[in-house]
Coordinates of C-alpha atoms in Angstrom, one line a residue:
X185 CA -12.8 -0.6 -12.5
X186 CA -11.6 2.7 -13.7
X187 CA -11.6 4.2 -17.2
X188 CA -10.3 7.6 -18.2
X189 CA -13.4 9.5 -17.0
X190 CA -15.7 6.8 -15.6
X191 CA -15.8 4.0 -13.0
X192 CA -17.8 0.8 -12.9
X193 CA -18.7 -1.0 -9.7
X194 CA -20.1 -4.4 -8.6
X195 CA -22.1 -4.4 -5.5
X196 CA -22.4 -7.4 -3.1
X197 CA -25.4 -8.8 -5.1
X198 CA -23.5 -8.7 -8.4
X199 CA -25.3 -5.6 -9.8
X200 CA -23.4 -3.0 -11.8
X201 CA -23.3 0.8 -11.1
X202 CA -21.3 3.5 -12.8
X203 CA -20.4 7.1 -12.4
X204 CA -18.3 9.7 -14.2
X205 CA -18.6 11.6 -17.4
X206 CA -18.5 10.9 -21.1
X207 CA -15.9 12.6 -23.2
X208 CA -17.3 14.6 -26.2
X209 CA -15.8 12.1 -28.7
X210 CA -17.8 9.2 -27.3
X211 CA -21.1 11.0 -26.7
X212 CA -23.2 9.2 -24.0
X213 CA -21.8 5.7 -24.5
X214 CA -19.5 4.7 -21.7
X215 CA -21.7 4.9 -18.6
X216 CA -24.1 2.2 -19.7
X217 CA -27.3 4.0 -18.7
X218 CA -28.7 4.7 -22.2
X219 CA -29.5 7.7 -24.3
X220 CA -28.9 11.2 -22.8
X221 CA -26.9 10.1 -19.7
X222 CA -23.6 12.0 -19.9
X223 CA -22.6 12.6 -16.3
X224 CA -23.3 10.8 -13.0
X225 CA -21.7 12.2 -9.9
X226 CA -22.4 9.2 -7.7
X227 CA -22.5 5.5 -8.5
X228 CA -25.8 4.7 -10.1
X229 CA -27.1 1.2 -10.9
X230 CA -27.2 0.3 -14.6
X231 CA -30.7 -0.3 -15.9
X232 CA -29.6 -3.5 -17.7
X233 CA -29.8 -6.6 -15.4
X234 CA -27.3 -8.7 -17.4
X235 CA -29.9 -11.3 -18.2
X236 CA -30.6 -11.8 -14.5
X237 CA -27.0 -13.0 -13.9
X238 CA -24.6 -11.7 -11.2
X239 CA -21.5 -9.8 -12.4
X240 CA -18.3 -11.2 -10.9
X241 CA -15.7 -9.0 -12.7
X242 CA -15.7 -5.8 -14.6
X243 CA -13.1 -3.8 -16.5
X244 CA -13.3 -0.3 -18.0
X245 CA -11.4 1.2 -21.0
X246 CA -11.2 4.7 -22.3
X247 CA -14.4 4.3 -24.3
X248 CA -16.0 1.0 -23.3
X249 CA -16.5 -1.4 -20.5
X250 CA -16.9 -5.2 -20.1
X251 CA -18.5 -7.4 -17.4
X252 CA -18.2 -11.1 -16.7
X253 CA -21.0 -12.9 -15.0
X254 CA -20.9 -15.9 -12.7
X255 CA -22.5 -18.0 -15.4
X256 CA -19.6 -17.2 -17.8
X257 CA -21.4 -14.6 -20.0
X258 CA -19.5 -11.5 -21.1
X259 CA -21.3 -8.2 -21.7
X260 CA -19.9 -5.0 -23.3
X261 CA -21.0 -1.5 -23.8
X262 CA -19.6 1.8 -25.1
X263 CA -17.9 2.8 -28.3
X264 CA -17.8 -0.1 -30.8
X265 CA -15.2 1.2 -33.3
X266 CA -12.6 -1.3 -34.4
X267 CA -14.8 -4.2 -33.2
X268 CA -13.7 -3.6 -29.6
X269 CA -17.1 -4.7 -28.1
X270 CA -16.9 -8.2 -29.5
X271 CA -20.3 -8.2 -31.3
X272 CA -18.9 -8.7 -34.8
X273 CA -19.6 -5.2 -35.9
X274 CA -18.6 -1.6 -35.0
X275 CA -21.9 -0.5 -33.5
X276 CA -21.9 1.6 -30.4
X277 CA -23.9 0.1 -27.4
X278 CA -25.6 2.5 -25.0
X279 CA -26.5 -0.4 -22.6
X280 CA -24.7 -3.7 -21.8
X281 CA -25.1 -6.2 -24.5
X282 CA -24.2 -9.9 -24.3
X283 CA -21.3 -11.1 -26.4
X284 CA -22.7 -14.1 -28.3
X285 CA -19.3 -15.5 -29.2
X286 CA -19.0 -16.5 -25.5
X287 CA -22.5 -17.9 -25.1
X288 CA -22.5 -21.6 -24.1

């Protein structure tokens, strides 16, 4: 999946990687690697294992990303303004966080 300045990938085992750079207005949020990671020139695996589930689909926006797992969980990370991450608040997320509204 491709955002404005970043890409998110799923490997054959359902693990996520990302690369690209973060625009100044979203700080270090969109890559999903945590504090201080603002540029990755090659796809690098995200440190969050999505609760041990395999990712089956991913999408990337200008300032956030979403992943769907085989178990039906949805995870989001990036800029949380306007409630876009689905967590019921406007908090930014540096790492993927499970959206509880979709939890079984």
